[in-house]
Short mmCIF file of C-alpha atoms in Angstrom, two decimals:
data_model
loop_
_atom_site.label_atom_id
_atom_site.label_comp_id
_atom_site.label_asym_id
_atom_site.label_seq_id
_atom_site.Cartn_x
_atom_site.Cartn_y
_atom_site.Cartn_z
CA MET A 168 -130.99 264.00 13.44
CA LYS A 169 -127.76 262.39 14.68
CA ASN A 170 -124.66 264.48 15.30
CA SER A 171 -122.39 261.85 13.71
CA TYR A 172 -121.80 260.47 10.24
CA SER A 173 -119.43 257.91 8.71
CA GLU A 174 -118.54 256.59 5.29
CA LYS A 175 -116.27 253.90 3.88
CA VAL A 176 -113.45 254.85 1.51
CA GLU A 177 -110.87 252.83 -0.40
CA ILE A 178 -107.44 254.42 -0.84
CA LYS A 179 -106.69 254.78 -4.55
CA ASP A 180 -103.39 255.12 -6.38
CA VAL A 181 -104.14 258.84 -6.89
CA ASP A 182 -104.19 259.25 -3.08
CA ILE A 183 -100.62 258.12 -2.42
CA ASP A 184 -97.40 260.09 -2.70
CA TYR A 185 -93.72 259.48 -3.53
CA ASP A 186 -93.43 257.61 -0.21
CA LEU A 187 -96.26 255.21 -1.17
CA LYS A 188 -98.49 256.50 1.63
CA VAL A 189 -101.33 258.97 1.94
CA SER A 190 -99.94 262.48 2.32
CA ILE A 191 -101.16 265.08 4.83
CA PRO A 192 -102.92 267.21 2.17
CA VAL A 193 -104.82 264.14 0.94
CA ILE A 194 -105.79 263.17 4.51
CA MET A 195 -107.15 266.67 4.97
CA ARG A 196 -109.14 266.32 1.74
CA LEU A 197 -110.62 262.97 2.82
CA LEU A 198 -111.66 264.41 6.17
CA GLN A 199 -113.19 267.48 4.55
CA GLN A 200 -115.17 265.39 2.06
CA THR A 201 -116.81 263.48 4.94
CA THR A 202 -117.36 266.67 6.93
CA PHE A 203 -119.05 268.40 3.98
CA THR A 204 -121.28 265.41 3.28
CA HIS A 205 -122.39 265.44 6.91
CA ALA A 206 -122.97 269.20 6.77
CA ASP A 207 -125.02 268.81 3.57
CA ASN A 208 -127.15 266.17 5.25
CA MET A 209 -127.70 268.57 8.17
CA GLY A 210 -128.83 271.38 5.88
CA LEU A 211 -125.66 273.35 6.56
CA ASP A 212 -124.46 273.48 2.97
CA HIS A 213 -123.36 276.74 1.38
CA THR A 214 -126.58 277.38 -0.57
CA ASN A 215 -128.89 276.76 2.37
CA MET A 216 -126.79 278.84 4.78
CA ILE A 217 -126.90 281.83 2.43
CA LYS A 218 -130.64 281.37 1.95
CA THR A 219 -131.58 280.90 5.63
CA SER A 220 -128.97 282.99 7.44
CA ASN A 221 -127.03 285.10 4.91
CA ALA A 222 -123.92 283.46 6.35
CA PHE A 223 -121.27 280.93 5.40
CA TRP A 224 -119.02 278.48 7.21
CA ILE A 225 -115.27 278.77 7.64
CA VAL A 226 -112.86 276.56 9.53
CA SER A 227 -110.53 278.49 11.85
CA LYS A 228 -108.12 275.72 12.80
CA ILE A 229 -107.57 271.99 12.35
CA LYS A 230 -105.27 269.47 14.00
CA ILE A 231 -104.67 265.85 13.09
CA ALA A 232 -102.53 263.10 14.60
CA ILE A 233 -101.10 260.40 12.36
CA VAL A 234 -101.31 257.19 14.38
CA ASN A 235 -100.66 254.82 11.47
CA ASN A 236 -99.93 255.47 7.81
CA MET A 237 -102.49 254.60 5.14
CA VAL A 238 -101.41 253.01 1.86
CA GLN A 239 -102.97 252.06 -1.45
CA PHE A 240 -105.94 249.64 -1.31
CA ASP A 241 -106.56 250.27 2.38
CA LYS A 242 -110.29 250.24 3.09
CA VAL A 243 -111.03 252.71 5.85
CA ASN A 244 -113.99 254.12 7.70
CA ILE A 245 -114.06 257.90 8.16
CA LYS A 246 -116.26 259.14 10.99
CA THR A 247 -117.08 262.69 11.99
CA TRP A 248 -119.21 264.11 14.79
CA THR A 249 -120.00 267.52 16.24
CA ASP A 250 -119.99 268.87 19.78
CA LYS A 251 -122.75 271.13 21.07
CA PRO A 252 -122.43 274.63 19.55
CA GLY A 253 -120.69 277.32 21.59
CA ILE A 254 -121.48 281.01 21.47
CA LEU A 255 -119.38 281.57 18.34
CA ARG A 256 -117.54 278.30 17.76
CA PHE A 257 -118.61 274.90 16.50
CA ASN A 258 -116.21 272.01 17.20
CA ARG A 259 -115.97 268.85 15.14
CA ASN A 260 -114.13 265.57 15.71
CA SER A 261 -112.99 263.01 13.14
CA THR A 262 -111.37 259.59 13.03
CA ILE A 263 -110.13 257.31 10.28
CA LYS A 264 -109.99 253.62 11.11
CA LYS A 265 -108.93 250.49 9.24
CA GLY A 266 -111.11 247.91 10.90
CA ASN A 267 -110.58 248.55 14.60
CA LYS A 268 -107.13 250.09 14.00
CA LEU A 269 -106.97 253.85 14.44
CA MET A 270 -105.10 255.52 11.58
CA VAL A 271 -105.85 259.24 12.04
CA LYS A 272 -107.71 261.40 14.53
CA GLY A 273 -108.53 265.07 14.17
CA VAL A 274 -110.28 268.06 15.68
CA SER A 275 -111.42 271.25 13.99
CA GLU A 276 -112.98 274.55 14.99
CA TRP A 277 -115.60 276.25 12.80
CA CYS A 278 -117.54 279.48 12.83
CA CYS A 279 -120.04 281.35 10.64
CA LEU A 280 -119.29 284.63 8.93
CA ASP A 281 -121.86 287.08 7.66
CA TRP A 282 -121.96 286.95 3.86
CA GLU A 283 -121.97 290.75 3.52
CA THR A 284 -119.73 291.96 6.36
CA ARG A 285 -117.43 288.88 6.63
CA LYS A 286 -117.74 289.28 10.42
CA PRO A 287 -118.37 286.35 12.82
CA ARG A 288 -121.99 285.54 13.63
CA LYS A 289 -123.28 284.12 16.92
CA ALA A 290 -124.50 280.54 16.79
CA SER A 291 -127.95 281.71 17.88
CA SER A 292 -128.23 283.98 14.83
CA VAL A 293 -127.79 281.31 12.16
CA TYR A 294 -129.64 278.16 11.17
CA TYR A 295 -128.47 275.06 13.03
CA PRO A 296 -130.46 271.81 13.32
CA ASP A 297 -131.64 270.25 16.56
CA LEU A 298 -129.20 267.36 16.89
CA GLU A 299 -129.42 264.10 18.78
CA MET A 300 -126.04 263.99 20.55
CA THR A 301 -125.38 260.30 19.94
CA ASP A 302 -121.60 260.66 20.09
CA THR A 303 -120.05 262.94 22.71
CA LYS A 304 -116.53 261.49 22.85
CA GLN A 305 -113.88 264.20 23.11
CA LEU A 306 -110.62 263.47 21.31
CA ASN A 307 -107.53 264.20 23.37
CA LEU A 308 -105.76 266.36 20.81
CA PRO A 309 -104.92 269.83 22.18
CA PHE A 310 -103.64 272.54 19.84
CA THR A 311 -100.10 273.80 20.40
CA ASN A 312 -101.11 277.37 19.47
CA MET A 313 -97.50 277.83 18.42
CA LYS A 314 -96.65 281.20 16.93
CA LEU A 315 -93.04 282.02 16.11
CA ASP A 316 -91.51 285.19 14.70
CA VAL A 317 -90.32 284.76 11.12
CA THR A 318 -87.69 286.89 9.40
CA ASP A 319 -86.27 287.24 5.91
CA LYS A 320 -83.79 284.42 6.59
CA ASP A 321 -86.76 282.05 7.02
CA PHE A 322 -88.26 282.91 3.61
CA VAL A 323 -88.71 279.89 1.31
CA TYR A 324 -90.79 280.93 -1.70
CA SER A 325 -93.58 283.16 -3.03
CA ARG A 326 -96.91 281.88 -4.32
CA LYS A 327 -99.43 283.91 -6.30
CA ILE A 328 -103.09 283.02 -5.80
CA TYR A 329 -104.82 281.98 -9.03
CA SER A 330 -108.41 281.30 -10.06
CA THR A 331 -108.14 277.56 -9.35
CA ASP A 332 -107.33 278.33 -5.70
CA ILE A 333 -110.63 280.15 -5.13
CA ASP A 334 -113.63 278.39 -3.58
CA VAL A 335 -117.37 279.04 -3.34
CA ASN A 336 -116.79 281.67 -0.63
CA ASN A 337 -114.65 283.70 -3.06
CA HIS A 338 -111.45 283.23 -1.10
CA THR A 339 -108.64 280.67 -1.15
CA ASN A 340 -109.90 277.16 -0.45
CA ASN A 341 -108.62 276.04 2.94
CA LEU A 342 -107.29 272.78 1.45
CA ARG A 343 -104.88 274.75 -0.73
CA TYR A 344 -102.99 276.02 2.32
CA ASN A 345 -101.90 272.47 3.17
CA TYR A 346 -100.19 272.23 -0.21
CA PHE A 347 -98.63 275.67 0.27
CA ALA A 348 -97.20 274.50 3.61
CA PHE A 349 -95.72 271.27 2.27
CA ASP A 350 -94.30 272.96 -0.81
CA ALA A 351 -91.89 274.60 1.64
CA PHE A 352 -90.13 271.22 1.84
CA SER A 353 -88.13 269.16 -0.62
CA VAL A 354 -88.92 265.48 -1.13
CA SER A 355 -85.62 264.55 0.55
CA GLU A 356 -86.51 266.65 3.62
CA LEU A 357 -89.87 264.94 3.98
CA LYS A 358 -88.35 261.50 3.47
CA SER A 359 -86.04 262.13 6.44
CA ILE A 360 -88.88 262.58 8.95
CA ASP A 361 -92.04 260.85 10.12
CA ILE A 362 -94.86 263.31 10.79
CA THR A 363 -96.89 262.56 13.91
CA GLU A 364 -99.05 265.68 14.15
CA TYR A 365 -100.11 268.49 11.83
CA GLU A 366 -102.14 271.59 12.52
CA VAL A 367 -103.17 274.58 10.43
CA TYR A 368 -104.61 277.94 11.49
CA PHE A 369 -106.58 280.08 9.03
CA VAL A 370 -105.93 283.61 10.22
CA ASN A 371 -107.00 285.92 7.37
CA GLU A 372 -108.61 285.61 3.97
CA CYS A 373 -106.49 285.39 0.84
CA LYS A 374 -107.94 286.18 -2.58
CA GLU A 375 -107.16 285.95 -6.29
CA ASN A 376 -103.95 287.74 -7.37
CA ASP A 377 -102.64 288.03 -3.81
CA GLU A 378 -98.96 287.17 -3.44
CA LEU A 379 -98.20 284.90 -0.49
CA LYS A 380 -94.74 284.67 0.99
CA ILE A 381 -94.02 281.36 2.72
CA TYR A 382 -91.61 281.11 5.66
CA LYS A 383 -90.32 278.02 7.48
CA VAL A 384 -88.63 277.65 10.89
CA LYS A 385 -87.36 274.48 12.55
CA ASN A 386 -87.86 274.43 16.33
CA LYS A 387 -86.65 271.21 18.01
CA ASN A 388 -89.01 268.47 16.75
CA TYR A 389 -91.39 270.94 15.11
CA TYR A 390 -91.52 272.78 11.83
CA TYR A 391 -93.38 276.07 11.80
CA ILE A 392 -94.67 277.44 8.48
CA GLU A 393 -96.27 280.83 8.00
CA GLY A 394 -97.85 282.40 4.93
CA LYS A 395 -97.91 286.20 4.87
CA ILE A 396 -98.93 289.09 2.64
CA GLU A 397 -96.60 291.90 3.64
CA ASP A 398 -97.02 292.09 7.44
CA LYS A 399 -100.37 290.27 7.58
CA THR A 400 -100.41 286.59 8.52
CA ILE A 401 -102.74 284.54 6.29
CA PHE A 402 -102.12 281.06 7.67
CA ARG A 403 -99.88 279.17 10.07
CA SER A 404 -98.98 275.47 10.09
CA VAL A 405 -97.24 273.42 12.74
CA ILE A 406 -95.71 270.01 11.98
CA LYS A 407 -94.54 267.71 14.76
CA PHE A 408 -92.12 265.04 13.59
CA LYS A 409 -89.54 262.47 14.59
CA PRO A 410 -86.43 261.66 12.57
CA ARG A 411 -86.95 258.64 10.36
CA LYS A 412 -84.88 255.59 11.14
CA LYS A 413 -82.53 254.73 8.30
#
């Protein structure tokens, strides 16, 4: 079995935003769709992981770089491939290309949690297929690992977690956090910048009826967003940008 997978996608009108381009949350959804299809093909889907290993997958952090913007009717090829498993971590790479033109590149870090204890499991303790490492290219996309202190003056809004936020693992779907992060901005704020990099860290689980408080800090050419429940950090996002030319 190959460690890589790709699929062709056409950008629809439902994929574009007020700026007539594909937004970060939609890019994250497109990448996840391809990742999950590859995982399903590998036998790493939710049902099989529970059955074989009593475990489930979570993503701990993701980073993408926006090389070129995608717009409606673009026909792109989304490719994803895995590195060799570590002791606890599984790394995955992704690219989106329009022909030979690179649009987006991304890296993500995954791990398995025990279904009962919610504790990390070693790679050797869970089912993982014997892969033919056909693609071993490492994307040059290091994480910033930025972590800033937030205070009450950085508070933007509160967001209660509802039933539609909950996924098959009975916690908030990781895609929802991207929307939570960007809801900290107004349309006019986002129209004043061009985003070049985006990363999100999933620190703790968040469940139905939890109340998230969202904070935002500007630090030079970065925005830092943090979602917290009381003193516990749930997620962190880092946005690298450049001012948009008028």
